[in-house]
Amino acid sequence: MEPKMESNNLARWHRALLEQDHDLLREILDENVELHSPTVGTPKLGRDLVHFILTTVFDVFDDFNYHREWVDSDDMALEFSAKVGDRNVKGVDLIKWNQEGKIIHFEVAMRPLRGVQALFEEMNSRFEKAGLT
C-alpha cells in the first residue's frame, strides 16, 4: 500500500495551526470565508473576524491533537481532541478550499455539551475583552 501523501493545503493548515503561524493563517483564509461554530447559531463571515476567532480558539485549546484526517480534493474532515479548562472535547473540522488555495468554508462539530459550553464561556469572555460583543 502506498503511503498517503499530505495535500499542500493540508500541510499549510497544519503549519498555521501547529506552529501558531498567524500570518500564514491569515494568508490561507479567503476574504469572504464563512465559519460555522458549535457555540453560535449564525455563521461568521470575513477574513478578519474568522482569523480572530480561530487564533483565539487555538489559544483556548490545550492538548490539541488531530487523530484522523479525510481529504477529498478540496474538502477535508479532520478529527481532533483538546481540553477546554478541565473539560475534554472531541470534534471535527470540516474545511473547504477554493482553487486558489484559500479556505472558503470552515465548520466545526464538537462534543460533549459541557465542553462546548466551556468553550462558549471562554470565547465570550475573550470577545468581551476585545470589544466584539
PDB file of C-alpha atoms in Angstrom:
ATOM      1  CA  MET A   1       0.000   0.000   0.000  1.00  0.00           C
ATOM      2  CA  GLU A   2       1.307   3.445  -0.941  1.00  0.00           C
ATOM      3  CA  PRO A   3       1.770   5.958   1.918  1.00  0.00           C
ATOM      4  CA  LYS A   4      -0.880   8.685   1.978  1.00  0.00           C
ATOM      5  CA  MET A   5       0.511  11.949   0.631  1.00  0.00           C
ATOM      6  CA  GLU A   6      -0.487  15.046   2.563  1.00  0.00           C
ATOM      7  CA  SER A   7      -2.051  17.654   0.306  1.00  0.00           C
ATOM      8  CA  ASN A   8      -0.384  21.049   0.043  1.00  0.00           C
ATOM      9  CA  ASN A   9      -3.466  22.695   1.558  1.00  0.00           C
ATOM     10  CA  LEU A  10      -3.468  20.284   4.491  1.00  0.00           C
ATOM     11  CA  ALA A  11       0.264  20.838   5.031  1.00  0.00           C
ATOM     12  CA  ARG A  12      -0.252  24.622   5.123  1.00  0.00           C
ATOM     13  CA  TRP A  13      -3.182  24.229   7.538  1.00  0.00           C
ATOM     14  CA  HIS A  14      -1.062  22.082   9.853  1.00  0.00           C
ATOM     15  CA  ARG A  15       1.794  24.578   9.705  1.00  0.00           C
ATOM     16  CA  ALA A  16      -0.529  27.505  10.516  1.00  0.00           C
ATOM     17  CA  LEU A  17      -2.122  25.639  13.404  1.00  0.00           C
ATOM     18  CA  LEU A  18       0.689  23.636  14.945  1.00  0.00           C
ATOM     19  CA  GLU A  19       3.308  26.378  14.617  1.00  0.00           C
ATOM     20  CA  GLN A  20       0.730  29.038  15.544  1.00  0.00           C
ATOM     21  CA  ASP A  21       1.689  30.934  12.401  1.00  0.00           C
ATOM     22  CA  HIS A  22      -0.969  33.655  12.476  1.00  0.00           C
ATOM     23  CA  ASP A  23       0.338  35.305   9.306  1.00  0.00           C
ATOM     24  CA  LEU A  24       0.058  32.048   7.372  1.00  0.00           C
ATOM     25  CA  LEU A  25      -3.426  31.517   8.783  1.00  0.00           C
ATOM     26  CA  ARG A  26      -4.493  34.947   7.517  1.00  0.00           C
ATOM     27  CA  GLU A  27      -2.912  34.163   4.133  1.00  0.00           C
ATOM     28  CA  ILE A  28      -4.868  30.915   3.671  1.00  0.00           C
ATOM     29  CA  LEU A  29      -8.248  32.388   4.645  1.00  0.00           C
ATOM     30  CA  ASP A  30     -10.317  33.700   1.751  1.00  0.00           C
ATOM     31  CA  GLU A  31     -11.519  37.285   2.136  1.00  0.00           C
ATOM     32  CA  ASN A  32     -15.136  36.003   2.307  1.00  0.00           C
ATOM     33  CA  VAL A  33     -14.522  32.861   4.393  1.00  0.00           C
ATOM     34  CA  GLU A  34     -17.551  31.513   6.262  1.00  0.00           C
ATOM     35  CA  LEU A  35     -17.180  29.936   9.730  1.00  0.00           C
ATOM     36  CA  HIS A  36     -19.818  27.769  11.401  1.00  0.00           C
ATOM     37  CA  SER A  37     -19.083  27.345  15.106  1.00  0.00           C
ATOM     38  CA  PRO A  38     -20.689  24.951  17.594  1.00  0.00           C
ATOM     39  CA  THR A  39     -21.070  27.862  20.036  1.00  0.00           C
ATOM     40  CA  VAL A  40     -23.138  30.256  17.884  1.00  0.00           C
ATOM     41  CA  GLY A  41     -26.148  29.774  15.640  1.00  0.00           C
ATOM     42  CA  THR A  42     -25.243  32.073  12.775  1.00  0.00           C
ATOM     43  CA  PRO A  43     -22.205  31.825  10.507  1.00  0.00           C
ATOM     44  CA  LYS A  44     -19.365  34.293  10.984  1.00  0.00           C
ATOM     45  CA  LEU A  45     -18.168  35.897   7.763  1.00  0.00           C
ATOM     46  CA  GLY A  46     -14.960  37.514   6.608  1.00  0.00           C
ATOM     47  CA  ARG A  47     -11.223  37.005   6.967  1.00  0.00           C
ATOM     48  CA  ASP A  48     -10.639  39.400   9.878  1.00  0.00           C
ATOM     49  CA  LEU A  49     -13.360  38.005  12.136  1.00  0.00           C
ATOM     50  CA  VAL A  50     -12.655  34.355  11.301  1.00  0.00           C
ATOM     51  CA  HIS A  51      -8.921  34.926  11.809  1.00  0.00           C
ATOM     52  CA  PHE A  52      -9.608  36.413  15.257  1.00  0.00           C
ATOM     53  CA  ILE A  53     -11.915  33.527  16.200  1.00  0.00           C
ATOM     54  CA  LEU A  54      -9.529  30.792  15.054  1.00  0.00           C
ATOM     55  CA  THR A  55      -6.458  32.310  16.703  1.00  0.00           C
ATOM     56  CA  THR A  56      -8.448  32.723  19.919  1.00  0.00           C
ATOM     57  CA  VAL A  57      -9.641  29.113  19.810  1.00  0.00           C
ATOM     58  CA  PHE A  58      -6.049  27.962  19.229  1.00  0.00           C
ATOM     59  CA  ASP A  59      -5.137  29.856  22.398  1.00  0.00           C
ATOM     60  CA  VAL A  60      -8.062  28.421  24.419  1.00  0.00           C
ATOM     61  CA  PHE A  61      -7.489  24.775  23.489  1.00  0.00           C
ATOM     62  CA  ASP A  62      -4.915  22.779  25.447  1.00  0.00           C
ATOM     63  CA  ASP A  63      -3.512  19.396  24.429  1.00  0.00           C
ATOM     64  CA  PHE A  64      -4.875  19.808  20.895  1.00  0.00           C
ATOM     65  CA  ASN A  65      -4.307  16.820  18.590  1.00  0.00           C
ATOM     66  CA  TYR A  66      -5.611  15.651  15.245  1.00  0.00           C
ATOM     67  CA  HIS A  67      -6.300  11.916  15.150  1.00  0.00           C
ATOM     68  CA  ARG A  68      -7.777  11.118  11.739  1.00  0.00           C
ATOM     69  CA  GLU A  69      -7.945  13.068   8.507  1.00  0.00           C
ATOM     70  CA  TRP A  70     -10.022  12.578   5.380  1.00  0.00           C
ATOM     71  CA  VAL A  71      -9.089  14.538   2.274  1.00  0.00           C
ATOM     72  CA  ASP A  72     -11.159  14.535  -0.907  1.00  0.00           C
ATOM     73  CA  SER A  73      -9.799  17.071  -3.355  1.00  0.00           C
ATOM     74  CA  ASP A  74     -10.637  20.486  -1.843  1.00  0.00           C
ATOM     75  CA  ASP A  75     -12.682  19.095   1.066  1.00  0.00           C
ATOM     76  CA  MET A  76     -11.263  17.906   4.390  1.00  0.00           C
ATOM     77  CA  ALA A  77     -12.584  16.396   7.588  1.00  0.00           C
ATOM     78  CA  LEU A  78     -10.122  16.481  10.485  1.00  0.00           C
ATOM     79  CA  GLU A  79     -10.983  14.717  13.762  1.00  0.00           C
ATOM     80  CA  PHE A  80      -9.477  16.346  16.860  1.00  0.00           C
ATOM     81  CA  SER A  81      -9.392  16.246  20.642  1.00  0.00           C
ATOM     82  CA  ALA A  82      -8.465  19.007  23.073  1.00  0.00           C
ATOM     83  CA  LYS A  83      -9.083  20.345  26.545  1.00  0.00           C
ATOM     84  CA  VAL A  84     -11.016  23.487  27.432  1.00  0.00           C
ATOM     85  CA  GLY A  85     -10.100  24.176  31.034  1.00  0.00           C
ATOM     86  CA  ASP A  86     -10.736  20.855  32.761  1.00  0.00           C
ATOM     87  CA  ARG A  87     -13.139  19.613  30.057  1.00  0.00           C
ATOM     88  CA  ASN A  88     -12.156  17.134  27.348  1.00  0.00           C
ATOM     89  CA  VAL A  89     -13.653  17.740  23.928  1.00  0.00           C
ATOM     90  CA  LYS A  90     -13.733  15.831  20.645  1.00  0.00           C
ATOM     91  CA  GLY A  91     -14.628  17.359  17.351  1.00  0.00           C
ATOM     92  CA  VAL A  92     -14.336  17.524  13.595  1.00  0.00           C
ATOM     93  CA  ASP A  93     -13.140  20.425  11.464  1.00  0.00           C
ATOM     94  CA  LEU A  94     -14.772  20.460   8.019  1.00  0.00           C
ATOM     95  CA  ILE A  95     -12.716  22.624   5.683  1.00  0.00           C
ATOM     96  CA  LYS A  96     -13.412  23.564   2.058  1.00  0.00           C
ATOM     97  CA  TRP A  97     -10.742  25.192  -0.097  1.00  0.00           C
ATOM     98  CA  ASN A  98     -11.109  27.106  -3.355  1.00  0.00           C
ATOM     99  CA  GLN A  99      -8.906  26.651  -6.420  1.00  0.00           C
ATOM    100  CA  GLU A 100      -6.614  29.472  -5.233  1.00  0.00           C
ATOM    101  CA  GLY A 101      -5.690  27.511  -2.086  1.00  0.00           C
ATOM    102  CA  LYS A 102      -7.811  29.622   0.269  1.00  0.00           C
ATOM    103  CA  ILE A 103     -10.243  28.367   2.894  1.00  0.00           C
ATOM    104  CA  ILE A 104     -13.762  29.402   1.902  1.00  0.00           C
ATOM    105  CA  HIS A 105     -15.789  27.347   4.392  1.00  0.00           C
ATOM    106  CA  PHE A 106     -14.881  26.153   7.876  1.00  0.00           C
ATOM    107  CA  GLU A 107     -17.325  24.239  10.046  1.00  0.00           C
ATOM    108  CA  VAL A 108     -16.737  22.733  13.483  1.00  0.00           C
ATOM    109  CA  ALA A 109     -18.775  19.988  15.135  1.00  0.00           C
ATOM    110  CA  MET A 110     -17.891  19.280  18.771  1.00  0.00           C
ATOM    111  CA  ARG A 111     -18.977  17.293  21.819  1.00  0.00           C
ATOM    112  CA  PRO A 112     -19.767  16.851  24.681  1.00  0.00           C
ATOM    113  CA  LEU A 113     -22.168  19.649  25.514  1.00  0.00           C
ATOM    114  CA  ARG A 114     -20.329  20.651  28.709  1.00  0.00           C
ATOM    115  CA  GLY A 115     -17.130  21.059  26.723  1.00  0.00           C
ATOM    116  CA  VAL A 116     -18.928  23.175  24.126  1.00  0.00           C
ATOM    117  CA  GLN A 117     -20.387  25.278  26.963  1.00  0.00           C
ATOM    118  CA  ALA A 118     -16.923  25.760  28.466  1.00  0.00           C
ATOM    119  CA  LEU A 119     -15.630  26.881  25.062  1.00  0.00           C
ATOM    120  CA  PHE A 120     -18.573  29.272  24.650  1.00  0.00           C
ATOM    121  CA  GLU A 121     -17.943  30.849  28.064  1.00  0.00           C
ATOM    122  CA  GLU A 122     -14.221  31.314  27.452  1.00  0.00           C
ATOM    123  CA  MET A 123     -14.708  32.643  23.917  1.00  0.00           C
ATOM    124  CA  ASN A 124     -17.474  35.012  25.058  1.00  0.00           C
ATOM    125  CA  SER A 125     -15.168  36.380  27.768  1.00  0.00           C
ATOM    126  CA  ARG A 126     -12.399  36.969  25.247  1.00  0.00           C
ATOM    127  CA  PHE A 127     -14.801  38.577  22.764  1.00  0.00           C
ATOM    128  CA  GLU A 128     -15.969  40.955  25.512  1.00  0.00           C
ATOM    129  CA  LYS A 129     -12.358  41.876  26.366  1.00  0.00           C
ATOM    130  CA  ALA A 130     -11.712  42.579  22.677  1.00  0.00           C
ATOM    131  CA  GLY A 131     -14.864  44.731  22.452  1.00  0.00           C
ATOM    132  CA  LEU A 132     -16.566  42.414  19.955  1.00  0.00           C
ATOM    133  CA  THR A 133     -19.807  41.731  21.823  1.00  0.00           C
TER     134      THR A 133
END
